[in-house]
Amino acid sequence: MRENRFDKKIERIIEDLGERIDGLELERKDLLYRLRFEELITTISSTFINLPSAAIDEEIERALEVVGEMTGADRMYIFRYDEDRQTMDNTHEWRAAGQEPFKDRLRKIPLEWAAWLVDQINASRIVYIPRLEDLPPEASKLKRLNIEQGTKSSLIIPLQYKGKTTGMFGLDSTRRHMTWSPEVVTLLRVLGEIFSNALERKHAEEALRQSEEKYRTILETMEESYWEVDLKGNLVFFNNALSRLLGYEYEELAGINYRVYTSPEDKERIAHSFNKIYRTGIGVMADNYTFIDRHGRPVAVEMSTYPIEDDSGDVVGFRGVSRNVTDRQKAIEALKESEKKYRTALEASPDPLVVYDMEGRVVYLNPAFEEVFGWSLEELHGLVMENFIPKDRREEARSMAQRMVDGKPFSGIETERLTRSGGRIPVSISGAGYRNGDETPRGGIITFRDIREQKRLENQLLNIQKLESIGTLAGGIAHDFNNLLMAIQGNVSLALYNLPEGHPHYRYLENIQKSVASGSRLTRQLLGFARKGRYEVKKIDLNRLVRQVAGVFERTRKEIIIHSDFAPDLYTVEADEGQLEQVLLNIFLNAAQAMEGGGDLYLETKNQIIEEDRFIDLAPGAYVQLSIRDTGVGMDKRTLGHLFEPFFTSREMGRGTGLGLASTYGIVKGHGGHIEAHSILGKGSTFNIYLPAASGTETTKEDSPERIERGNMETVLFVDDEEMVLEAGSLMLQKLGYDVLKARNGKEAVALFEKHKEEIDLVILDMIMPAMGGGEVFNRIREINPRVPVLLSSGYSIDGQAREIMDRGCDGFIQKPFTIETLSKSIRVILDRTAPDFR
């Protein structure tokens, strides 16, 4: 009996241990899942850091897919409010296999329809619905819709930007009821913040571009002259109309004082007007002055002037509009004095103009008409211009004439007219009828604007777009052509290798080789046109780049005054311009957020020679230093200590991810540079960036003739998917004294290397191959033998994919087509460098 009780106790202990072990295993799985999920969110966040706005939608769709698969959801989606916050659209959607798409159907949904859900989201609440059947009665519409869609469980997360709800994103399960852990929900909220920041950045960049384009278009298309001067009266900004008004080139007017082009009698009047506006802050409208153009001619202007104020309300300059009223005054005088002066005003028009009577006969046409169309007034006066209008446009012309008779003016109608010589040109037509004193119609006045130049520019834009497509084609052609040239070059090299120089065919083969070289230069030009390569590292004038980015920033943040002190003899730097622009914008935006009420931003560049003990992570040498100082709120020591850490931000939740300065740090380090920050709480912050100076111009050395360097029976694995290249290259290698293994594709190359890994001394690897490309082959080979030397071969240049493989440790690059001499030298350099040293 005692023994039986002991056995049962042992059984209970064993059962309890089993339950604990199962619990620990479950906890381990949950931890691994959460860590994988955190790593996925971090990867997604990094992807969006420097992502161009045009690629944001596509990357969001990809992120929804991977997150949906990881969470076990059947559908993931994003809804965005419209500008008026009256409706919302399903803008992004991922669905598992077999799930019905809804995005195109869920458009312009009134927010009031989903009032219960919208209230929850606008209150920053996560809506977690493990069972759709359990939704409250006030969510009946939402419940009915989801049941129709087959949804069993749902999780919906607010999208917020700067404290404002902009929409929502969510995930549904249709196959089973699901629950999501609080840790997963928290990570999904971080994902929502990433999406919201990316979408708002895209929206802001599009709005800024449209605003700048609209502002620039308005200024450059207005007939009136717009200008801005400082308190001394020096021009600081103006449009092209002012250049035309005064007869100066645009560059000549920059910085010029208003007294230079103002008539002597009006200089003091304008000064008095400026002083009055400065004292009162009230603008002056429609004052009349006389300007003197560059040729000494008076120009009557009607000018309205207004103050320019800074954020403190202080007047810092003046802006205004000057309208050329010279022609108008002449027209008034002409109307008063005679028809002759009236015609003078019409003849001053740069656009062709013709006056018709009620029967369509020509009463008057101006010189511009004769200049554009070729007919003179003497030829056409009193005649109906039948030969002026193309036959297929005459019905349209009759409709225009009737509109003028009916008292309905028209403008900007694009059509075509014929010249005296029979040419057909595009024009923009505006017209209106004229009447006598008792309002009886007398005829019509029509002006024509020659829009040939406008059409030419439109065609030019179309050509640019075509060139972008051609560029892609050109890159592929250049690559394939280089492979073809490689086959020719390889066979010529082999033939020359076996012939003495005195052989009668030697000269012909040399000529073929020269032609191949010429063809290779052509393909290099094609590759340049195609801009192959993901990053464009080049020598950059940092002064120019900083000035350019600061100019764009200043136009969007007018409350911030930018001061610059640029070294005139600044070294150039080798960098990717787009990435440096991102660095500048990140720091500028950080400064703007620290100066919400406005402030000053100081930019300074200078050359620096860094000594050995100056910075621990910089090699001694020449550097360019960029300093960016703001007058913002500054940072405390704790914030400063975490400034460049990913996901660290001093702003409240929903107003930033803390990735901007982390990416800035990574970009500067990636360029071999250094960044440091200094700050005093309440007094502002300073960022100092150091970038290595580009190497100076080297003395050109005369090329020494290439010689063939033979091998020592080393084994070379030669990989290329082009049969002609493979055959020619293999023969060249054999002639050079190497044993050759040939692979016609990536899969075959990996198999051969695995089989002969102990024998192979070098791999010559083609970059572009179907199925398994050179990058993947390189990785697989290096996994088998991390020390095997690899020479990368490509018809493309070293930019782009080749550069990425080189950066992963590839030993050398040779561009097709190459000669036997170039091949021998490239191989020996790598083999001699990587050979073990037994000394």
mmCIF file of N, CA and C in Angstrom, residues 6 32 41 43 67 109 180 256 281 333 341 402 409 442 482 513 517 536 574 615 619 690 755 819 829:
data_model
loop_
_atom_site.group_PDB
_atom_site.id
_atom_site.type_symbol
_atom_site.label_atom_id
_atom_site.label_comp_id
_atom_site.label_asym_id
_atom_site.label_seq_id
_atom_site.Cartn_x
_atom_site.Cartn_y
_atom_site.Cartn_z
ATOM 1 N N PHE A 6 3.674 5.898 -3.232
ATOM 2 C CA PHE A 6 4.952 6.459 -3.703
ATOM 3 C C PHE A 6 4.987 6.496 -5.243
ATOM 4 N N LEU A 32 11.454 33.661 -30.158
ATOM 5 C CA LEU A 32 12.077 33.635 -31.495
ATOM 6 C C LEU A 32 11.194 34.342 -32.513
ATOM 7 N N ILE A 41 10.682 44.379 -38.926
ATOM 8 C CA ILE A 41 10.270 45.797 -38.837
ATOM 9 C C ILE A 41 11.475 46.699 -39.018
ATOM 10 N N THR A 43 14.206 46.034 -40.719
ATOM 11 C CA THR A 43 14.572 45.987 -42.142
ATOM 12 C C THR A 43 13.657 46.883 -42.968
ATOM 13 N N VAL A 67 4.771 41.118 -44.052
ATOM 14 C CA VAL A 67 4.194 41.163 -42.707
ATOM 15 C C VAL A 67 2.938 40.297 -42.656
ATOM 16 N N ILE A 109 -15.235 56.043 -49.518
ATOM 17 C CA ILE A 109 -16.155 55.579 -48.483
ATOM 18 C C ILE A 109 -16.389 56.716 -47.494
ATOM 19 N N TRP A 180 -3.665 38.055 -31.750
ATOM 20 C CA TRP A 180 -2.302 38.569 -31.908
ATOM 21 C C TRP A 180 -1.820 39.078 -30.550
ATOM 22 N N ILE A 256 21.551 94.957 -58.824
ATOM 23 C CA ILE A 256 21.588 96.345 -59.265
ATOM 24 C C ILE A 256 20.624 97.185 -58.411
ATOM 25 N N GLY A 281 4.445 100.454 -42.726
ATOM 26 C CA GLY A 281 4.163 99.056 -43.042
ATOM 27 C C GLY A 281 3.012 98.880 -44.007
ATOM 28 N N GLU A 333 -3.450 108.209 -75.981
ATOM 29 C CA GLU A 333 -3.164 109.391 -76.797
ATOM 30 C C GLU A 333 -3.635 109.186 -78.235
ATOM 31 N N LYS A 341 -2.241 107.066 -84.458
ATOM 32 C CA LYS A 341 -1.593 106.698 -83.204
ATOM 33 C C LYS A 341 -2.238 105.443 -82.615
ATOM 34 N N GLN A 402 -18.856 83.527 -85.417
ATOM 35 C CA GLN A 402 -20.206 83.678 -84.879
ATOM 36 C C GLN A 402 -20.170 84.047 -83.401
ATOM 37 N N PRO A 409 -16.368 86.649 -76.376
ATOM 38 C CA PRO A 409 -14.932 86.561 -76.687
ATOM 39 C C PRO A 409 -14.403 85.160 -76.391
ATOM 40 N N ARG A 442 -19.692 95.560 -85.339
ATOM 41 C CA ARG A 442 -18.985 96.140 -86.485
ATOM 42 C C ARG A 442 -17.970 95.172 -87.089
ATOM 43 N N ASN A 482 29.496 44.013 -76.451
ATOM 44 C CA ASN A 482 30.800 43.721 -75.858
ATOM 45 C C ASN A 482 31.082 42.232 -75.838
ATOM 46 N N GLN A 513 41.965 44.111 -84.657
ATOM 47 C CA GLN A 513 42.067 44.387 -83.228
ATOM 48 C C GLN A 513 41.825 45.864 -82.934
ATOM 49 N N ALA A 517 38.832 47.633 -80.703
ATOM 50 C CA ALA A 517 39.056 48.675 -79.695
ATOM 51 C C ALA A 517 38.126 49.856 -79.937
ATOM 52 N N GLU A 536 26.154 56.839 -58.107
ATOM 53 C CA GLU A 536 27.040 57.606 -58.976
ATOM 54 C C GLU A 536 28.025 58.378 -58.103
ATOM 55 N N GLU A 574 34.833 63.111 -53.293
ATOM 56 C CA GLU A 574 34.259 62.038 -54.108
ATOM 57 C C GLU A 574 33.108 61.428 -53.330
ATOM 58 N N PHE A 615 40.971 62.782 -34.641
ATOM 59 C CA PHE A 615 39.783 61.929 -34.547
ATOM 60 C C PHE A 615 40.232 60.478 -34.579
ATOM 61 N N ALA A 619 41.652 58.756 -40.751
ATOM 62 C CA ALA A 619 43.068 58.683 -41.081
ATOM 63 C C ALA A 619 43.600 60.098 -41.294
ATOM 64 N N TYR A 690 33.055 65.930 -41.642
ATOM 65 C CA TYR A 690 34.357 65.884 -42.302
ATOM 66 C C TYR A 690 34.303 64.817 -43.393
ATOM 67 N N LYS A 755 33.096 20.209 -57.259
ATOM 68 C CA LYS A 755 33.779 18.963 -57.610
ATOM 69 C C LYS A 755 35.297 19.144 -57.636
ATOM 70 N N THR A 819 42.026 41.775 -74.436
ATOM 71 C CA THR A 819 43.043 41.095 -75.242
ATOM 72 C C THR A 819 43.709 40.018 -74.406
ATOM 73 N N VAL A 829 48.347 39.457 -61.778
ATOM 74 C CA VAL A 829 48.267 40.390 -60.645
ATOM 75 C C VAL A 829 47.517 39.743 -59.492
#
